[in-house]
CSV table of C-alpha atoms in Angstrom, one decimal:
chain,number,residue,atom,x,y,z
A,1,UNK,CA,-41.5,28.2,-44.6
A,2,UNK,CA,-41.9,28.9,-40.9
A,3,UNK,CA,-44.8,29.8,-38.7
A,4,UNK,CA,-43.9,32.7,-36.4
A,5,UNK,CA,-45.8,33.5,-33.2
A,6,UNK,CA,-44.8,37.0,-32.1
A,7,UNK,CA,-45.6,38.2,-28.5
A,8,UNK,CA,-45.5,41.8,-27.4
A,9,UNK,CA,-43.9,43.4,-24.3
A,10,UNK,CA,-45.4,45.4,-21.5
A,11,UNK,CA,-48.2,47.8,-22.2
A,12,UNK,CA,-48.2,46.9,-25.9
A,13,UNK,CA,-50.3,44.6,-28.1
A,14,UNK,CA,-50.5,42.7,-31.3
A,15,UNK,CA,-50.9,46.1,-33.1
A,16,UNK,CA,-47.1,46.8,-32.7
A,17,UNK,CA,-46.2,43.9,-35.0
A,18,UNK,CA,-48.0,45.0,-38.1
A,19,UNK,CA,-45.0,46.1,-40.1
A,20,UNK,CA,-42.9,43.1,-39.0
A,21,UNK,CA,-45.7,40.7,-39.8
A,22,UNK,CA,-46.0,42.1,-43.3
A,23,UNK,CA,-42.2,41.7,-43.9
A,24,UNK,CA,-42.2,38.1,-42.6
A,25,UNK,CA,-45.2,37.3,-44.9
A,26,UNK,CA,-43.3,38.9,-47.8
A,27,UNK,CA,-40.6,36.4,-47.2
A,28,UNK,CA,-43.1,33.5,-47.4
A,29,UNK,CA,-43.6,32.9,-43.7
A,30,UNK,CA,-46.8,32.8,-41.6
A,31,UNK,CA,-46.8,35.5,-38.9
A,32,UNK,CA,-49.3,35.4,-36.0
A,33,UNK,CA,-49.4,38.1,-33.4
A,34,UNK,CA,-51.5,37.8,-30.3
A,35,UNK,CA,-52.8,40.2,-27.6
A,36,UNK,CA,-51.9,38.9,-24.1
A,37,UNK,CA,-54.8,39.2,-21.6
A,38,UNK,CA,-55.9,42.8,-21.0
A,39,UNK,CA,-53.7,44.1,-23.8
A,40,UNK,CA,-54.7,45.4,-27.2
A,41,UNK,CA,-58.2,44.3,-28.0
A,42,UNK,CA,-58.4,41.7,-25.3
A,43,UNK,CA,-61.1,42.6,-22.7
A,44,UNK,CA,-59.8,40.8,-19.7
A,45,UNK,CA,-59.9,43.1,-16.6
A,46,UNK,CA,-56.4,44.1,-15.4
A,47,UNK,CA,-57.1,42.7,-11.9
A,48,UNK,CA,-57.7,39.3,-13.3
A,49,UNK,CA,-54.5,38.9,-15.2
A,50,UNK,CA,-51.8,36.4,-14.0
A,51,UNK,CA,-48.6,35.1,-15.3
A,52,UNK,CA,-50.4,31.7,-15.9
A,53,UNK,CA,-53.0,33.6,-18.0
A,54,UNK,CA,-50.2,35.0,-20.2
A,55,UNK,CA,-48.6,31.5,-20.6
A,56,UNK,CA,-52.0,30.0,-21.4
A,57,UNK,CA,-52.6,32.6,-24.2
A,58,UNK,CA,-49.2,31.7,-25.7
A,59,UNK,CA,-49.8,28.0,-25.5
A,60,UNK,CA,-53.2,28.3,-27.1
A,61,UNK,CA,-51.6,30.0,-30.1
A,62,UNK,CA,-48.8,27.5,-30.5
A,63,UNK,CA,-49.5,25.1,-33.4
A,64,UNK,CA,-47.1,22.5,-34.8
A,65,UNK,CA,-43.5,23.6,-34.6
A,66,UNK,CA,-43.5,27.4,-34.2
A,67,UNK,CA,-40.8,30.0,-34.1
A,68,UNK,CA,-41.7,31.9,-30.9
A,69,UNK,CA,-40.5,35.5,-30.8
A,70,UNK,CA,-40.8,37.3,-27.5
A,71,UNK,CA,-40.1,41.0,-27.0
A,72,UNK,CA,-39.1,42.5,-23.7
A,73,UNK,CA,-41.5,41.5,-20.8
A,74,UNK,CA,-42.8,38.6,-23.0
A,75,UNK,CA,-39.6,36.7,-22.6
A,76,UNK,CA,-40.8,35.5,-19.2
A,77,UNK,CA,-44.2,34.0,-20.2
A,78,UNK,CA,-42.7,32.7,-23.5
A,79,UNK,CA,-40.0,30.8,-21.5
A,80,UNK,CA,-42.7,29.3,-19.4
A,81,UNK,CA,-44.7,28.3,-22.4
A,82,UNK,CA,-41.7,26.7,-24.1
A,83,UNK,CA,-40.9,24.9,-20.9
A,84,UNK,CA,-44.3,23.3,-20.8
A,85,UNK,CA,-44.6,22.5,-24.5
A,86,UNK,CA,-41.1,22.1,-25.9
A,87,UNK,CA,-42.2,20.0,-28.8
A,88,UNK,CA,-44.3,22.8,-30.2
A,89,UNK,CA,-41.5,25.4,-30.3
A,90,UNK,CA,-39.0,25.1,-33.1
A,91,UNK,CA,-37.0,28.0,-31.7
A,92,UNK,CA,-37.5,30.6,-29.1
A,93,UNK,CA,-36.1,34.0,-30.0
A,94,UNK,CA,-35.7,36.6,-27.3
A,95,UNK,CA,-35.8,40.1,-28.8
A,96,UNK,CA,-34.1,42.4,-26.2
A,97,UNK,CA,-36.3,40.4,-23.7
A,98,UNK,CA,-36.2,39.3,-20.1
A,99,UNK,CA,-34.8,35.8,-19.9
A,100,UNK,CA,-35.7,34.1,-16.6
A,101,UNK,CA,-34.1,31.2,-14.8
A,102,UNK,CA,-36.3,29.2,-12.4
A,103,UNK,CA,-37.6,31.5,-9.7
A,104,UNK,CA,-37.1,34.7,-11.6
A,105,UNK,CA,-39.7,37.2,-12.5
A,106,UNK,CA,-39.8,40.3,-14.6
A,107,UNK,CA,-39.6,42.4,-11.5
A,108,UNK,CA,-36.7,40.5,-10.0
A,109,UNK,CA,-34.7,40.7,-13.2
A,110,UNK,CA,-35.3,44.4,-13.3
A,111,UNK,CA,-34.1,44.8,-9.7
A,112,UNK,CA,-31.0,42.9,-10.5
A,113,UNK,CA,-29.9,45.4,-13.2
A,114,UNK,CA,-27.1,47.8,-12.3
A,115,UNK,CA,-29.1,50.5,-14.2
A,116,UNK,CA,-32.9,50.8,-14.1
A,117,UNK,CA,-33.8,53.3,-16.8
A,118,UNK,CA,-37.5,52.5,-16.7
A,119,UNK,CA,-38.1,53.6,-13.1
A,120,UNK,CA,-38.5,57.4,-13.8
A,121,UNK,CA,-41.2,56.7,-16.4
A,122,UNK,CA,-43.3,54.2,-14.5
A,123,UNK,CA,-46.7,55.5,-13.2
A,124,UNK,CA,-48.5,53.1,-10.9
A,125,UNK,CA,-52.3,53.3,-11.0
A,126,UNK,CA,-54.1,54.4,-7.8
A,127,UNK,CA,-55.5,50.8,-7.2
A,128,UNK,CA,-51.9,49.5,-7.6
A,129,UNK,CA,-53.1,46.8,-10.0
A,130,UNK,CA,-51.3,48.2,-13.0
A,131,UNK,CA,-48.8,50.7,-14.2
A,132,UNK,CA,-48.2,52.8,-17.3
A,133,UNK,CA,-45.4,54.9,-18.7
A,134,UNK,CA,-45.2,58.7,-18.7
A,135,UNK,CA,-46.0,59.8,-22.3
A,136,UNK,CA,-43.4,62.5,-22.0
A,137,UNK,CA,-40.6,60.0,-21.2
A,138,UNK,CA,-41.7,56.9,-23.1
A,139,UNK,CA,-40.6,58.1,-26.6
A,140,UNK,CA,-37.0,58.6,-25.5
A,141,UNK,CA,-36.9,55.2,-23.7
A,142,UNK,CA,-38.8,52.9,-26.1
A,143,UNK,CA,-38.8,54.7,-29.5
A,144,UNK,CA,-35.9,57.1,-29.8
A,145,UNK,CA,-34.9,55.7,-33.2
A,146,UNK,CA,-38.4,55.1,-34.6
A,147,UNK,CA,-40.5,57.1,-37.2
A,148,UNK,CA,-42.6,59.8,-35.7
A,149,UNK,CA,-45.8,58.3,-37.0
A,150,UNK,CA,-45.1,55.0,-35.3
A,151,UNK,CA,-44.3,56.8,-32.0
A,152,UNK,CA,-47.6,58.6,-32.2
A,153,UNK,CA,-49.5,55.4,-32.8
A,154,UNK,CA,-47.7,53.7,-29.9
A,155,UNK,CA,-48.4,56.4,-27.4
A,156,UNK,CA,-52.1,56.3,-28.5
A,157,UNK,CA,-52.4,52.6,-28.1
A,158,UNK,CA,-50.3,51.7,-25.1
A,159,UNK,CA,-52.4,50.0,-22.4
A,160,UNK,CA,-52.1,49.7,-18.6
A,161,UNK,CA,-49.6,46.9,-17.7
A,162,UNK,CA,-50.9,44.5,-15.1
A,163,UNK,CA,-48.5,44.3,-12.1
A,164,UNK,CA,-49.3,40.7,-11.0
A,165,UNK,CA,-47.7,38.8,-13.9
A,166,UNK,CA,-44.6,40.9,-13.7
A,167,UNK,CA,-44.1,40.0,-10.0
A,168,UNK,CA,-44.9,36.3,-10.3
A,169,UNK,CA,-41.8,34.0,-10.2
A,170,UNK,CA,-41.5,31.3,-13.0
A,171,UNK,CA,-41.4,27.7,-12.2
A,172,UNK,CA,-39.5,25.8,-14.8
A,173,UNK,CA,-39.4,22.0,-15.0
A,174,UNK,CA,-36.6,21.4,-17.6
A,175,UNK,CA,-38.5,21.4,-20.8
A,176,UNK,CA,-36.9,24.7,-21.8
A,177,UNK,CA,-33.5,22.9,-22.0
A,178,UNK,CA,-34.8,21.0,-25.0
A,179,UNK,CA,-35.7,24.1,-27.0
A,180,UNK,CA,-33.3,25.8,-29.4
A,181,UNK,CA,-33.0,29.4,-28.3
A,182,UNK,CA,-31.4,32.6,-29.6
A,183,UNK,CA,-31.0,36.1,-28.2
A,184,UNK,CA,-31.2,39.3,-30.3
A,185,UNK,CA,-29.3,41.9,-28.2
A,186,UNK,CA,-30.1,45.6,-29.1
A,187,UNK,CA,-27.0,47.6,-28.3
A,188,UNK,CA,-28.8,51.0,-28.4
A,189,UNK,CA,-31.6,49.8,-26.1
A,190,UNK,CA,-32.6,52.5,-23.5
A,191,UNK,CA,-35.2,50.3,-21.7
A,192,UNK,CA,-33.3,47.2,-20.9
A,193,UNK,CA,-29.6,48.0,-20.6
A,194,UNK,CA,-27.4,46.0,-23.1
A,195,UNK,CA,-25.2,44.9,-20.2
A,196,UNK,CA,-28.3,43.3,-18.5
A,197,UNK,CA,-29.3,41.7,-21.8
A,198,UNK,CA,-25.9,40.2,-22.2
A,199,UNK,CA,-25.9,38.8,-18.7
A,200,UNK,CA,-29.4,37.2,-19.1
A,201,UNK,CA,-28.3,35.7,-22.5
A,202,UNK,CA,-25.3,33.9,-21.0
A,203,UNK,CA,-25.0,30.5,-22.6
A,204,UNK,CA,-27.2,31.3,-25.7
A,205,UNK,CA,-26.2,32.3,-29.2
A,206,UNK,CA,-26.3,36.1,-29.2
A,207,UNK,CA,-26.8,38.3,-32.2
A,208,UNK,CA,-26.0,42.0,-31.6
A,209,UNK,CA,-27.6,44.8,-33.6
A,210,UNK,CA,-27.3,48.6,-33.2
A,211,UNK,CA,-31.0,48.9,-32.5
A,212,UNK,CA,-33.1,50.5,-29.8
A,213,UNK,CA,-35.9,48.8,-27.8
A,214,UNK,CA,-38.4,48.7,-30.7
A,215,UNK,CA,-36.8,47.4,-33.9
A,216,UNK,CA,-40.2,46.2,-35.1
A,217,UNK,CA,-40.9,50.0,-35.6
A,218,UNK,CA,-37.4,51.2,-36.6
A,219,UNK,CA,-36.0,48.3,-38.6
A,220,UNK,CA,-38.9,45.9,-39.5
A,221,UNK,CA,-37.3,44.7,-42.8
A,222,UNK,CA,-33.9,44.1,-41.2
A,223,UNK,CA,-35.5,42.3,-38.2
A,224,UNK,CA,-37.6,40.1,-40.5
A,225,UNK,CA,-34.4,39.2,-42.5
A,226,UNK,CA,-32.7,38.2,-39.2
A,227,UNK,CA,-35.7,36.1,-38.1
A,228,UNK,CA,-35.8,34.5,-41.5
A,229,UNK,CA,-32.2,33.4,-41.1
A,230,UNK,CA,-32.8,32.1,-37.6
A,231,UNK,CA,-35.9,30.1,-38.8
A,232,UNK,CA,-33.8,28.5,-41.5
A,233,UNK,CA,-31.3,27.4,-38.9
């Protein structure tokens, strides 16, 4: 069976993958979820976080040939990690994620969107090193189709999102072209517009599902089954 490395998006942590990890393990896979620097239980100060630090954390967790699953913001550092170590990535799966080309950043990809639904919810910290999401608006954007208990947990555990790694442009050297990649497009996503997902995924195999931005909360069993199929090729 496959080894999965699952990487969370902005303001989240390894905690958000608990249900999906259990479903993958029930199918016989190994599921490893990590906290990116300053997220979840990682103690790194927000002001010290860089895109390279994100990439290093992913590279440190890649062992053998791993199916790398990146959600939302994590699509950018995951692409960088796969570019640097293509031999350790059996497949890179973008889960409604930002997919960069050379020179792109999370911020530049957001600015390119015709619609920017996250803007009203963003709250920048006074020191301008991080941002968070308005708890009154976040449920409707990220979790509109999720169980109430998972929404409450998420709102309690969301952490400040460092700004520096979202503004840093990627520098790709061609290794990513040797990595098998797939894109899971969530057609009910209210955080990253489906049209933007479709544009970023141009040239990749795309699987569309009628899910919102957080199917690891709303549809963990169905998402695990889909990932199982991708891992089997």
